Amino acid sequence: MFAPARVNLIGEHTDYSGGLVLPVAIDLGTTVEWRRLDGRVRARSLALGDVVEIGADGRGAATGWGRYVAAVVALLRERGRSDVGIDAVVSSTVPIGSGLSSSAALTVSIALALCRAAGFELEPLELAQLMRQAEGRAVGVPCGLMDPACVLLARRGHALLLDCGSEEYRHVPLPERLAVLVVDSGVRHSLEHSGYAERRAEVERGDARRLRHVTSENERVRHVVAALEGGDLDALGPLFRAGHDSLRDDFEVSTPELDLLVDLAYERGAVAARMTGGGFGGSIVVLAEADGADSLADEVVAAYRERTGRGGRFYVCSSVDGASVGL
Ligand code: GLA
């Protein structure tokens, strides 16, 4: 089973308060090759070289990435999946800690393998909600619905507009003229060890500055969708810029490296750029004219290296279908 990573165009830190998000599934992802196994779930990571082994009922000690596997098995069991084990090999092209939802790609690909092995099926949104819970159970991160929903529901050539409150969604076509770039700052982020849970608590407590971000960000998602659908690409730059500034100043989840990358991208002629994902490190997303996107990214990374001494990396992404499309 293959589950793609995602990059969020706009709608950041809005999902856990029932707001709007606009992510795209990209051609990086996690693959799980599996066969049935009696009584146990065994998963080997090609990248890390280690093996996780737990009971097919989800019991057993798991550490590191194995905590995600254990949480997925246990949650699917609670939802009625029978205890059919699998022997799985997990490989991934998603850089961990770069803000591209490596964990949702992992949980969704494992979950789909487990479901397939047991002949068990859930609606994509139900599975997405379960994978949202898996993140909480595995590493205590109270994340929102965006990542697993995008990993499951996205459509090639489109962004996914999802209302995380009503769970209504639709696909918004991406203009062919534009390339979607990800530039990784090389500063690893870990939601488990960042201020993510603290930000969520601040929003729930009603902190005025945090809420100002959420309210203005929801508006920006609406405007970005209108600009994409109306072909008004000039509107995208100021909207992404305002989104980035709001994450930096009102929500305080950006870093100097992400701020610099965004500035460099605009200086080098990006149509739009902003930090993407949970923040505290990770990547920026850039929309750029398709011809010229590679050289723009090259220049941004070279200037970034010169200024920071850090090895940034970039990906020119293709948008792909979510994991449940074609199942
Ligand atoms: C992480 C979480 C998402 C979302 C983003 C911020 O990716 O997993 O649920 O909250 O941060 O938009």
mmCIF file of C-alpha atoms and ligand atoms in Angstrom:
data_model
loop_
_atom_site.group_PDB
_atom_site.id
_atom_site.type_symbol
_atom_site.label_atom_id
_atom_site.label_comp_id
_atom_site.label_asym_id
_atom_site.label_seq_id
_atom_site.Cartn_x
_atom_site.Cartn_y
_atom_site.Cartn_z
ATOM 1 C CA MET A 1 0.000 0.000 0.000
ATOM 2 C CA PHE A 2 1.208 3.496 -0.798
ATOM 3 C CA ALA A 3 0.237 6.641 1.086
ATOM 4 C CA PRO A 4 1.465 10.037 -0.139
ATOM 5 C CA ALA A 5 2.863 12.899 1.918
ATOM 6 C CA ARG A 6 1.161 16.282 1.790
ATOM 7 C CA VAL A 7 2.089 19.909 1.577
ATOM 8 C CA ASN A 8 -0.377 22.462 2.874
ATOM 9 C CA LEU A 9 -0.910 25.465 0.585
ATOM 10 C CA ILE A 10 -2.700 27.522 3.231
ATOM 11 C CA GLY A 11 -4.900 27.059 6.311
ATOM 12 C CA GLU A 12 -2.256 26.437 8.967
ATOM 13 C CA HIS A 13 -3.091 25.680 12.598
ATOM 14 C CA THR A 14 -6.770 25.929 11.744
ATOM 15 C CA ASP A 15 -7.723 22.255 11.566
ATOM 16 C CA TYR A 16 -7.968 21.520 15.301
ATOM 17 C CA SER A 17 -10.400 24.385 15.794
ATOM 18 C CA GLY A 18 -12.667 23.259 12.979
ATOM 19 C CA GLY A 19 -11.312 25.643 10.333
ATOM 20 C CA LEU A 20 -10.425 25.474 6.651
ATOM 21 C CA VAL A 21 -7.308 23.875 5.118
ATOM 22 C CA LEU A 22 -6.033 23.537 1.541
ATOM 23 C CA PRO A 23 -3.400 20.773 1.288
ATOM 24 C CA VAL A 24 -2.067 18.899 -1.740
ATOM 25 C CA ALA A 25 -0.911 15.254 -1.766
ATOM 26 C CA ILE A 26 2.549 14.989 -3.324
ATOM 27 C CA ASP A 27 4.714 12.388 -5.013
ATOM 28 C CA LEU A 28 6.694 11.521 -1.903
ATOM 29 C CA GLY A 29 5.252 8.853 0.310
ATOM 30 C CA THR A 30 5.390 5.674 2.336
ATOM 31 C CA THR A 31 5.029 2.179 0.936
ATOM 32 C CA VAL A 32 4.065 -0.882 2.963
ATOM 33 C CA GLU A 33 4.589 -4.294 1.396
ATOM 34 C CA TRP A 34 2.914 -6.966 3.424
ATOM 35 C CA ARG A 35 1.769 -10.552 3.732
ATOM 36 C CA ARG A 36 -0.488 -12.161 6.318
ATOM 37 C CA LEU A 37 1.086 -13.459 9.499
ATOM 38 C CA ASP A 38 -0.609 -15.433 12.273
ATOM 39 C CA GLY A 39 -1.088 -13.693 15.569
ATOM 40 C CA ARG A 40 1.478 -10.940 15.122
ATOM 41 C CA VAL A 41 2.114 -7.645 13.436
ATOM 42 C CA ARG A 42 5.706 -7.336 12.407
ATOM 43 C CA ALA A 43 7.007 -4.290 10.576
ATOM 44 C CA ARG A 44 10.519 -3.647 9.390
ATOM 45 C CA SER A 45 11.698 -0.182 8.456
ATOM 46 C CA LEU A 46 14.041 -0.186 5.481
ATOM 47 C CA ALA A 47 15.354 3.250 6.416
ATOM 48 C CA LEU A 48 15.949 2.606 10.103
ATOM 49 C CA GLY A 49 16.746 -1.082 9.773
ATOM 50 C CA ASP A 50 14.775 -1.986 12.903
ATOM 51 C CA VAL A 51 11.814 -4.277 13.417
ATOM 52 C CA VAL A 52 8.665 -3.635 15.435
ATOM 53 C CA GLU A 53 6.768 -6.641 16.685
ATOM 54 C CA ILE A 54 3.493 -6.602 18.573
ATOM 55 C CA GLY A 55 0.465 -8.865 18.953
ATOM 56 C CA ALA A 56 -2.170 -8.739 16.239
ATOM 57 C CA ASP A 57 -4.434 -7.358 18.984
ATOM 58 C CA GLY A 58 -2.143 -4.324 19.323
ATOM 59 C CA ARG A 59 -0.613 -5.426 22.604
ATOM 60 C CA GLY A 60 3.080 -5.391 23.301
ATOM 61 C CA ALA A 61 5.731 -2.807 23.978
ATOM 62 C CA ALA A 62 6.623 -0.514 21.120
ATOM 63 C CA THR A 63 9.109 2.321 21.031
ATOM 64 C CA GLY A 64 10.050 4.954 18.450
ATOM 65 C CA TRP A 65 8.085 4.676 15.222
ATOM 66 C CA GLY A 66 6.630 1.369 16.484
ATOM 67 C CA ARG A 67 4.321 3.427 18.696
ATOM 68 C CA TYR A 68 2.460 4.549 15.568
ATOM 69 C CA VAL A 69 2.065 0.976 14.381
ATOM 70 C CA ALA A 70 0.802 -0.154 17.794
ATOM 71 C CA ALA A 71 -1.674 2.726 17.987
ATOM 72 C CA VAL A 72 -3.056 1.983 14.512
ATOM 73 C CA VAL A 73 -3.498 -1.721 15.277
ATOM 74 C CA ALA A 74 -5.220 -0.997 18.599
ATOM 75 C CA LEU A 75 -7.569 1.653 17.182
ATOM 76 C CA LEU A 76 -8.592 -0.491 14.207
ATOM 77 C CA ARG A 77 -9.317 -3.335 16.621
ATOM 78 C CA GLU A 78 -11.567 -1.056 18.691
ATOM 79 C CA ARG A 79 -13.391 -0.219 15.460
ATOM 80 C CA GLY A 80 -14.030 -3.905 14.758
ATOM 81 C CA ARG A 81 -11.103 -5.146 12.676
ATOM 82 C CA SER A 82 -10.315 -8.798 13.404
ATOM 83 C CA ASP A 83 -6.879 -9.677 14.791
ATOM 84 C CA VAL A 84 -5.252 -10.652 11.501
ATOM 85 C CA GLY A 85 -1.499 -10.113 11.649
ATOM 86 C CA ILE A 86 0.823 -8.909 8.912
ATOM 87 C CA ASP A 87 4.506 -9.094 8.145
ATOM 88 C CA ALA A 88 5.346 -5.722 6.611
ATOM 89 C CA VAL A 89 8.279 -3.912 5.095
ATOM 90 C CA VAL A 90 8.005 -0.137 5.332
ATOM 91 C CA SER A 91 9.913 2.179 3.038
ATOM 92 C CA SER A 92 9.500 5.916 2.667
ATOM 93 C CA THR A 93 10.651 8.837 0.568
ATOM 94 C CA VAL A 94 9.213 11.407 2.993
ATOM 95 C CA PRO A 95 11.918 13.290 4.875
ATOM 96 C CA ILE A 96 11.074 12.988 8.584
ATOM 97 C CA GLY A 97 10.569 16.248 10.470
ATOM 98 C CA SER A 98 10.260 18.387 7.364
ATOM 99 C CA GLY A 99 6.594 19.303 7.848
ATOM 100 C CA LEU A 100 5.293 17.023 5.083
ATOM 101 C CA SER A 101 3.307 14.708 7.388
ATOM 102 C CA SER A 102 5.599 11.710 7.373
ATOM 103 C CA SER A 103 3.615 10.319 10.305
ATOM 104 C CA ALA A 104 0.234 10.443 8.522
ATOM 105 C CA ALA A 105 1.793 8.717 5.489
ATOM 106 C CA LEU A 106 3.039 6.011 7.871
ATOM 107 C CA THR A 107 -0.179 5.519 9.844
ATOM 108 C CA VAL A 108 -2.396 5.533 6.751
ATOM 109 C CA SER A 109 -0.236 3.084 4.777
ATOM 110 C CA ILE A 110 -0.041 0.694 7.754
ATOM 111 C CA ALA A 111 -3.779 1.034 8.368
ATOM 112 C CA LEU A 112 -4.643 0.269 4.740
ATOM 113 C CA ALA A 113 -2.426 -2.824 4.783
ATOM 114 C CA LEU A 114 -4.064 -4.022 8.015
ATOM 115 C CA CYS A 115 -7.551 -3.359 6.633
ATOM 116 C CA ARG A 116 -6.784 -5.137 3.379
ATOM 117 C CA ALA A 117 -5.326 -8.155 5.217
ATOM 118 C CA ALA A 118 -8.457 -8.509 7.342
ATOM 119 C CA GLY A 119 -10.976 -7.679 4.594
ATOM 120 C CA PHE A 120 -12.050 -4.710 6.718
ATOM 121 C CA GLU A 121 -13.176 -1.385 5.307
ATOM 122 C CA LEU A 122 -13.853 2.073 6.686
ATOM 123 C CA GLU A 123 -15.008 5.215 4.913
ATOM 124 C CA PRO A 124 -12.002 7.459 4.132
ATOM 125 C CA LEU A 125 -13.099 10.190 6.548
ATOM 126 C CA GLU A 126 -13.720 7.690 9.309
ATOM 127 C CA LEU A 127 -10.270 6.223 8.754
ATOM 128 C CA ALA A 128 -8.805 9.742 8.714
ATOM 129 C CA GLN A 129 -10.406 10.509 12.085
ATOM 130 C CA LEU A 130 -9.000 7.275 13.468
ATOM 131 C CA MET A 131 -5.511 8.118 12.199
ATOM 132 C CA ARG A 132 -5.815 11.542 13.823
ATOM 133 C CA GLN A 133 -6.438 9.731 17.094
ATOM 134 C CA ALA A 134 -3.537 7.369 16.386
ATOM 135 C CA GLU A 135 -1.173 10.334 16.434
ATOM 136 C CA GLY A 136 -2.459 11.297 19.867
ATOM 137 C CA ARG A 137 -2.261 7.790 21.184
ATOM 138 C CA ALA A 138 1.184 7.086 19.758
ATOM 139 C CA VAL A 139 3.052 10.238 20.715
ATOM 140 C CA GLY A 140 0.535 12.403 22.560
ATOM 141 C CA VAL A 141 0.240 15.021 19.787
ATOM 142 C CA PRO A 142 -3.301 16.443 19.698
ATOM 143 C CA CYS A 143 -3.226 17.105 15.964
ATOM 144 C CA GLY A 144 -6.098 17.918 13.650
ATOM 145 C CA LEU A 145 -7.723 16.170 10.719
ATOM 146 C CA MET A 146 -5.816 17.775 7.851
ATOM 147 C CA ASP A 147 -2.943 15.341 7.329
ATOM 148 C CA PRO A 148 -4.699 11.959 7.250
ATOM 149 C CA ALA A 149 -7.679 13.463 5.395
ATOM 150 C CA CYS A 150 -5.405 14.794 2.661
ATOM 151 C CA VAL A 151 -3.383 11.588 2.502
ATOM 152 C CA LEU A 152 -6.636 9.690 1.914
ATOM 153 C CA LEU A 153 -8.873 12.079 -0.042
ATOM 154 C CA ALA A 154 -6.609 14.159 -2.265
ATOM 155 C CA ARG A 155 -6.933 14.175 -6.037
ATOM 156 C CA ARG A 156 -4.224 14.525 -8.660
ATOM 157 C CA GLY A 157 -4.026 18.014 -10.152
ATOM 158 C CA HIS A 158 -6.028 19.486 -7.280
ATOM 159 C CA ALA A 159 -5.769 20.842 -3.772
ATOM 160 C CA LEU A 160 -8.197 19.548 -1.162
ATOM 161 C CA LEU A 161 -10.402 22.209 0.401
ATOM 162 C CA LEU A 162 -11.540 20.680 3.691
ATOM 163 C CA ASP A 163 -13.746 22.223 6.326
ATOM 164 C CA CYS A 164 -12.448 20.459 9.430
ATOM 165 C CA GLY A 165 -15.594 21.372 11.363
ATOM 166 C CA SER A 166 -18.296 20.046 9.045
ATOM 167 C CA GLU A 167 -15.922 17.594 7.304
ATOM 168 C CA GLU A 168 -17.221 18.813 3.946
ATOM 169 C CA TYR A 169 -14.636 18.919 1.227
ATOM 170 C CA ARG A 170 -14.129 19.568 -2.441
ATOM 171 C CA HIS A 171 -11.230 19.486 -4.868
ATOM 172 C CA VAL A 172 -9.858 22.758 -6.215
ATOM 173 C CA PRO A 173 -7.981 22.540 -9.546
ATOM 174 C CA LEU A 174 -4.363 23.717 -9.489
ATOM 175 C CA PRO A 175 -3.399 25.964 -12.412
ATOM 176 C CA GLU A 176 -1.122 24.049 -14.795
ATOM 177 C CA ARG A 177 1.127 27.082 -15.100
ATOM 178 C CA LEU A 178 2.174 26.753 -11.477
ATOM 179 C CA ALA A 179 4.646 24.328 -9.923
ATOM 180 C CA VAL A 180 4.441 23.407 -6.258
ATOM 181 C CA LEU A 181 7.863 23.497 -4.599
ATOM 182 C CA VAL A 182 8.870 22.478 -1.133
ATOM 183 C CA VAL A 183 12.084 23.888 0.293
ATOM 184 C CA ASP A 184 13.243 22.146 3.449
ATOM 185 C CA SER A 185 15.083 24.396 5.922
ATOM 186 C CA GLY A 186 17.015 21.433 7.267
ATOM 187 C CA VAL A 187 15.880 22.398 10.777
ATOM 188 C CA ARG A 188 14.039 19.305 11.945
ATOM 189 C CA HIS A 189 10.728 19.758 13.633
ATOM 190 C CA SER A 190 9.045 17.266 15.897
ATOM 191 C CA LEU A 191 5.451 17.922 16.854
ATOM 192 C CA GLU A 192 6.004 15.696 19.865
ATOM 193 C CA HIS A 193 8.731 17.963 21.195
ATOM 194 C CA SER A 194 7.586 21.346 19.955
ATOM 195 C CA GLY A 195 5.098 23.964 21.126
ATOM 196 C CA TYR A 196 2.336 22.338 19.052
ATOM 197 C CA ALA A 197 0.240 21.143 22.011
ATOM 198 C CA GLU A 198 0.806 24.469 23.755
ATOM 199 C CA ARG A 199 -0.488 26.403 20.726
ATOM 200 C CA ARG A 200 -3.550 24.246 20.571
ATOM 201 C CA ALA A 201 -4.211 24.840 24.283
ATOM 202 C CA GLU A 202 -3.784 28.592 23.783
ATOM 203 C CA VAL A 203 -6.374 28.561 20.999
ATOM 204 C CA GLU A 204 -8.749 26.606 23.219
ATOM 205 C CA ARG A 205 -8.231 29.080 26.050
ATOM 206 C CA GLY A 206 -9.170 31.881 23.656
ATOM 207 C CA ASP A 207 -5.831 33.776 23.537
ATOM 208 C CA ALA A 208 -6.656 36.863 21.426
ATOM 209 C CA ARG A 209 -3.499 36.910 19.295
ATOM 210 C CA ARG A 210 -3.650 33.203 18.532
ATOM 211 C CA LEU A 211 -7.327 33.516 17.608
ATOM 212 C CA ARG A 212 -6.577 36.483 15.382
ATOM 213 C CA HIS A 213 -4.320 34.186 13.371
ATOM 214 C CA VAL A 214 -6.983 31.488 13.126
ATOM 215 C CA THR A 215 -9.716 33.890 12.024
ATOM 216 C CA SER A 216 -7.567 35.706 9.472
ATOM 217 C CA GLU A 217 -6.139 32.412 8.195
ATOM 218 C CA ASN A 218 -9.611 30.994 7.523
ATOM 219 C CA GLU A 219 -10.367 34.120 5.489
ATOM 220 C CA ARG A 220 -7.126 33.681 3.551
ATOM 221 C CA VAL A 221 -8.066 30.107 2.636
ATOM 222 C CA ARG A 222 -11.329 31.401 1.141
ATOM 223 C CA HIS A 223 -9.478 34.087 -0.806
ATOM 224 C CA VAL A 224 -6.823 31.662 -2.079
ATOM 225 C CA VAL A 225 -9.534 29.283 -3.320
ATOM 226 C CA ALA A 226 -11.289 32.176 -5.072
ATOM 227 C CA ALA A 227 -7.997 33.287 -6.655
ATOM 228 C CA LEU A 228 -7.169 29.766 -7.872
ATOM 229 C CA GLU A 229 -10.645 29.220 -9.251
ATOM 230 C CA GLY A 230 -10.828 32.678 -10.803
ATOM 231 C CA GLY A 231 -7.356 32.464 -12.340
ATOM 232 C CA ASP A 232 -6.261 35.550 -10.383
ATOM 233 C CA LEU A 233 -2.764 34.282 -9.661
ATOM 234 C CA ASP A 234 -1.452 37.749 -8.757
ATOM 235 C CA ALA A 235 -3.583 37.622 -5.624
ATOM 236 C CA LEU A 236 -1.750 34.563 -4.301
ATOM 237 C CA GLY A 237 1.521 36.265 -3.361
ATOM 238 C CA PRO A 238 0.082 38.807 -0.912
ATOM 239 C CA LEU A 239 -2.211 36.155 0.626
ATOM 240 C CA PHE A 240 0.638 33.694 1.238
ATOM 241 C CA ARG A 241 2.824 36.565 2.525
ATOM 242 C CA ALA A 242 0.122 37.615 4.992
ATOM 243 C CA GLY A 243 -0.322 33.972 6.049
ATOM 244 C CA HIS A 244 3.376 33.638 6.749
ATOM 245 C CA ASP A 245 3.540 36.904 8.681
ATOM 246 C CA SER A 246 0.567 35.860 10.782
ATOM 247 C CA LEU A 247 2.197 32.512 11.633
ATOM 248 C CA ARG A 248 5.406 34.366 12.516
ATOM 249 C CA ASP A 249 3.933 37.231 14.545
ATOM 250 C CA ASP A 250 0.528 36.170 15.864
ATOM 251 C CA PHE A 251 0.954 32.425 16.123
ATOM 252 C CA GLU A 252 4.740 32.370 16.698
ATOM 253 C CA VAL A 253 5.523 29.047 15.054
ATOM 254 C CA SER A 254 7.967 30.198 12.381
ATOM 255 C CA THR A 255 11.761 30.193 12.679
ATOM 256 C CA PRO A 256 14.401 32.631 11.346
ATOM 257 C CA GLU A 257 15.381 29.980 8.769
ATOM 258 C CA LEU A 258 11.804 29.692 7.446
ATOM 259 C CA ASP A 259 11.469 33.496 7.397
ATOM 260 C CA LEU A 260 14.678 33.768 5.391
ATOM 261 C CA LEU A 261 13.611 31.081 2.909
ATOM 262 C CA VAL A 262 10.309 32.847 2.303
ATOM 263 C CA ASP A 263 12.074 36.179 1.713
ATOM 264 C CA LEU A 264 14.564 34.540 -0.656
ATOM 265 C CA ALA A 265 11.749 32.851 -2.596
ATOM 266 C CA TYR A 266 9.925 36.162 -3.156
ATOM 267 C CA GLU A 267 13.201 37.907 -4.072
ATOM 268 C CA ARG A 268 13.862 35.232 -6.691
ATOM 269 C CA GLY A 269 10.433 35.672 -8.278
ATOM 270 C CA ALA A 270 8.126 33.185 -6.535
ATOM 271 C CA VAL A 271 4.424 33.658 -7.231
ATOM 272 C CA ALA A 272 3.720 32.845 -3.567
ATOM 273 C CA ALA A 273 5.625 31.431 -0.596
ATOM 274 C CA ARG A 274 5.092 30.751 3.098
ATOM 275 C CA MET A 275 6.051 28.282 5.803
ATOM 276 C CA THR A 276 4.014 25.085 5.703
ATOM 277 C CA GLY A 277 2.985 22.471 8.269
ATOM 278 C CA GLY A 278 3.213 22.699 12.040
ATOM 279 C CA GLY A 279 6.266 25.003 12.088
ATOM 280 C CA PHE A 280 9.145 25.172 14.602
ATOM 281 C CA GLY A 281 11.347 24.074 11.692
ATOM 282 C CA GLY A 282 10.448 22.070 8.600
ATOM 283 C CA SER A 283 9.735 23.509 5.159
ATOM 284 C CA ILE A 284 8.262 26.332 3.147
ATOM 285 C CA VAL A 285 5.867 25.862 0.236
ATOM 286 C CA VAL A 286 6.409 27.897 -2.924
ATOM 287 C CA LEU A 287 4.181 28.374 -5.939
ATOM 288 C CA ALA A 288 6.278 29.269 -8.952
ATOM 289 C CA GLU A 289 5.845 29.547 -12.702
ATOM 290 C CA ALA A 290 6.418 25.967 -13.876
ATOM 291 C CA ASP A 291 9.117 26.838 -16.364
ATOM 292 C CA GLY A 292 11.840 28.288 -14.242
ATOM 293 C CA ALA A 293 10.763 26.549 -11.026
ATOM 294 C CA ASP A 294 13.917 24.434 -10.848
ATOM 295 C CA SER A 295 16.276 27.338 -11.269
ATOM 296 C CA LEU A 296 14.325 29.430 -8.780
ATOM 297 C CA ALA A 297 14.632 26.628 -6.214
ATOM 298 C CA ASP A 298 18.334 26.186 -6.975
ATOM 299 C CA GLU A 299 18.972 29.861 -6.395
ATOM 300 C CA VAL A 300 16.975 29.948 -3.167
ATOM 301 C CA VAL A 301 18.826 26.945 -1.756
ATOM 302 C CA ALA A 302 22.229 28.326 -2.807
ATOM 303 C CA ALA A 303 21.535 31.709 -1.192
ATOM 304 C CA TYR A 304 20.179 29.984 1.925
ATOM 305 C CA ARG A 305 23.315 27.853 2.233
ATOM 306 C CA GLU A 306 25.515 30.876 1.864
ATOM 307 C CA ARG A 307 23.647 32.866 4.497
ATOM 308 C CA THR A 308 23.111 30.107 7.091
ATOM 309 C CA GLY A 309 25.671 27.398 6.370
ATOM 310 C CA ARG A 310 22.749 24.950 6.402
ATOM 311 C CA GLY A 311 22.082 22.457 3.660
ATOM 312 C CA GLY A 312 18.559 23.216 2.504
ATOM 313 C CA ARG A 313 16.898 20.875 0.003
ATOM 314 C CA PHE A 314 14.105 21.348 -2.434
ATOM 315 C CA TYR A 315 11.497 19.184 -4.095
ATOM 316 C CA VAL A 316 9.536 20.076 -7.201
ATOM 317 C CA CYS A 317 6.354 18.192 -6.389
ATOM 318 C CA SER A 318 3.676 16.640 -8.551
ATOM 319 C CA SER A 319 0.231 16.456 -7.034
ATOM 320 C CA VAL A 320 -1.071 12.904 -6.721
ATOM 321 C CA ASP A 321 -4.203 11.001 -5.743
ATOM 322 C CA GLY A 322 -4.837 10.183 -2.103
ATOM 323 C CA ALA A 323 -4.298 6.639 -0.876
ATOM 324 C CA SER A 324 -7.954 5.661 -0.923
ATOM 325 C CA VAL A 325 -8.469 6.659 -4.565
ATOM 326 C CA GLY A 326 -8.518 3.489 -6.644
ATOM 327 C CA LEU A 327 -8.667 1.091 -3.686
HETATM 328 C C1 GLA B 1 0.592 19.422 11.785
HETATM 329 C C2 GLA B 1 -0.644 18.685 12.286
HETATM 330 C C3 GLA B 1 -1.873 19.136 11.516
HETATM 331 C C4 GLA B 1 -2.002 20.652 11.489
HETATM 332 C C5 GLA B 1 -0.674 21.297 11.094
HETATM 333 C C6 GLA B 1 -0.713 22.801 11.209
HETATM 334 O O1 GLA B 1 0.862 19.046 10.477
HETATM 335 O O2 GLA B 1 -0.484 17.302 12.176
HETATM 336 O O3 GLA B 1 -3.020 18.534 12.082
HETATM 337 O O4 GLA B 1 -2.463 21.141 12.707
HETATM 338 O O5 GLA B 1 0.393 20.829 11.876
HETATM 339 O O6 GLA B 1 -1.590 23.320 10.266
#
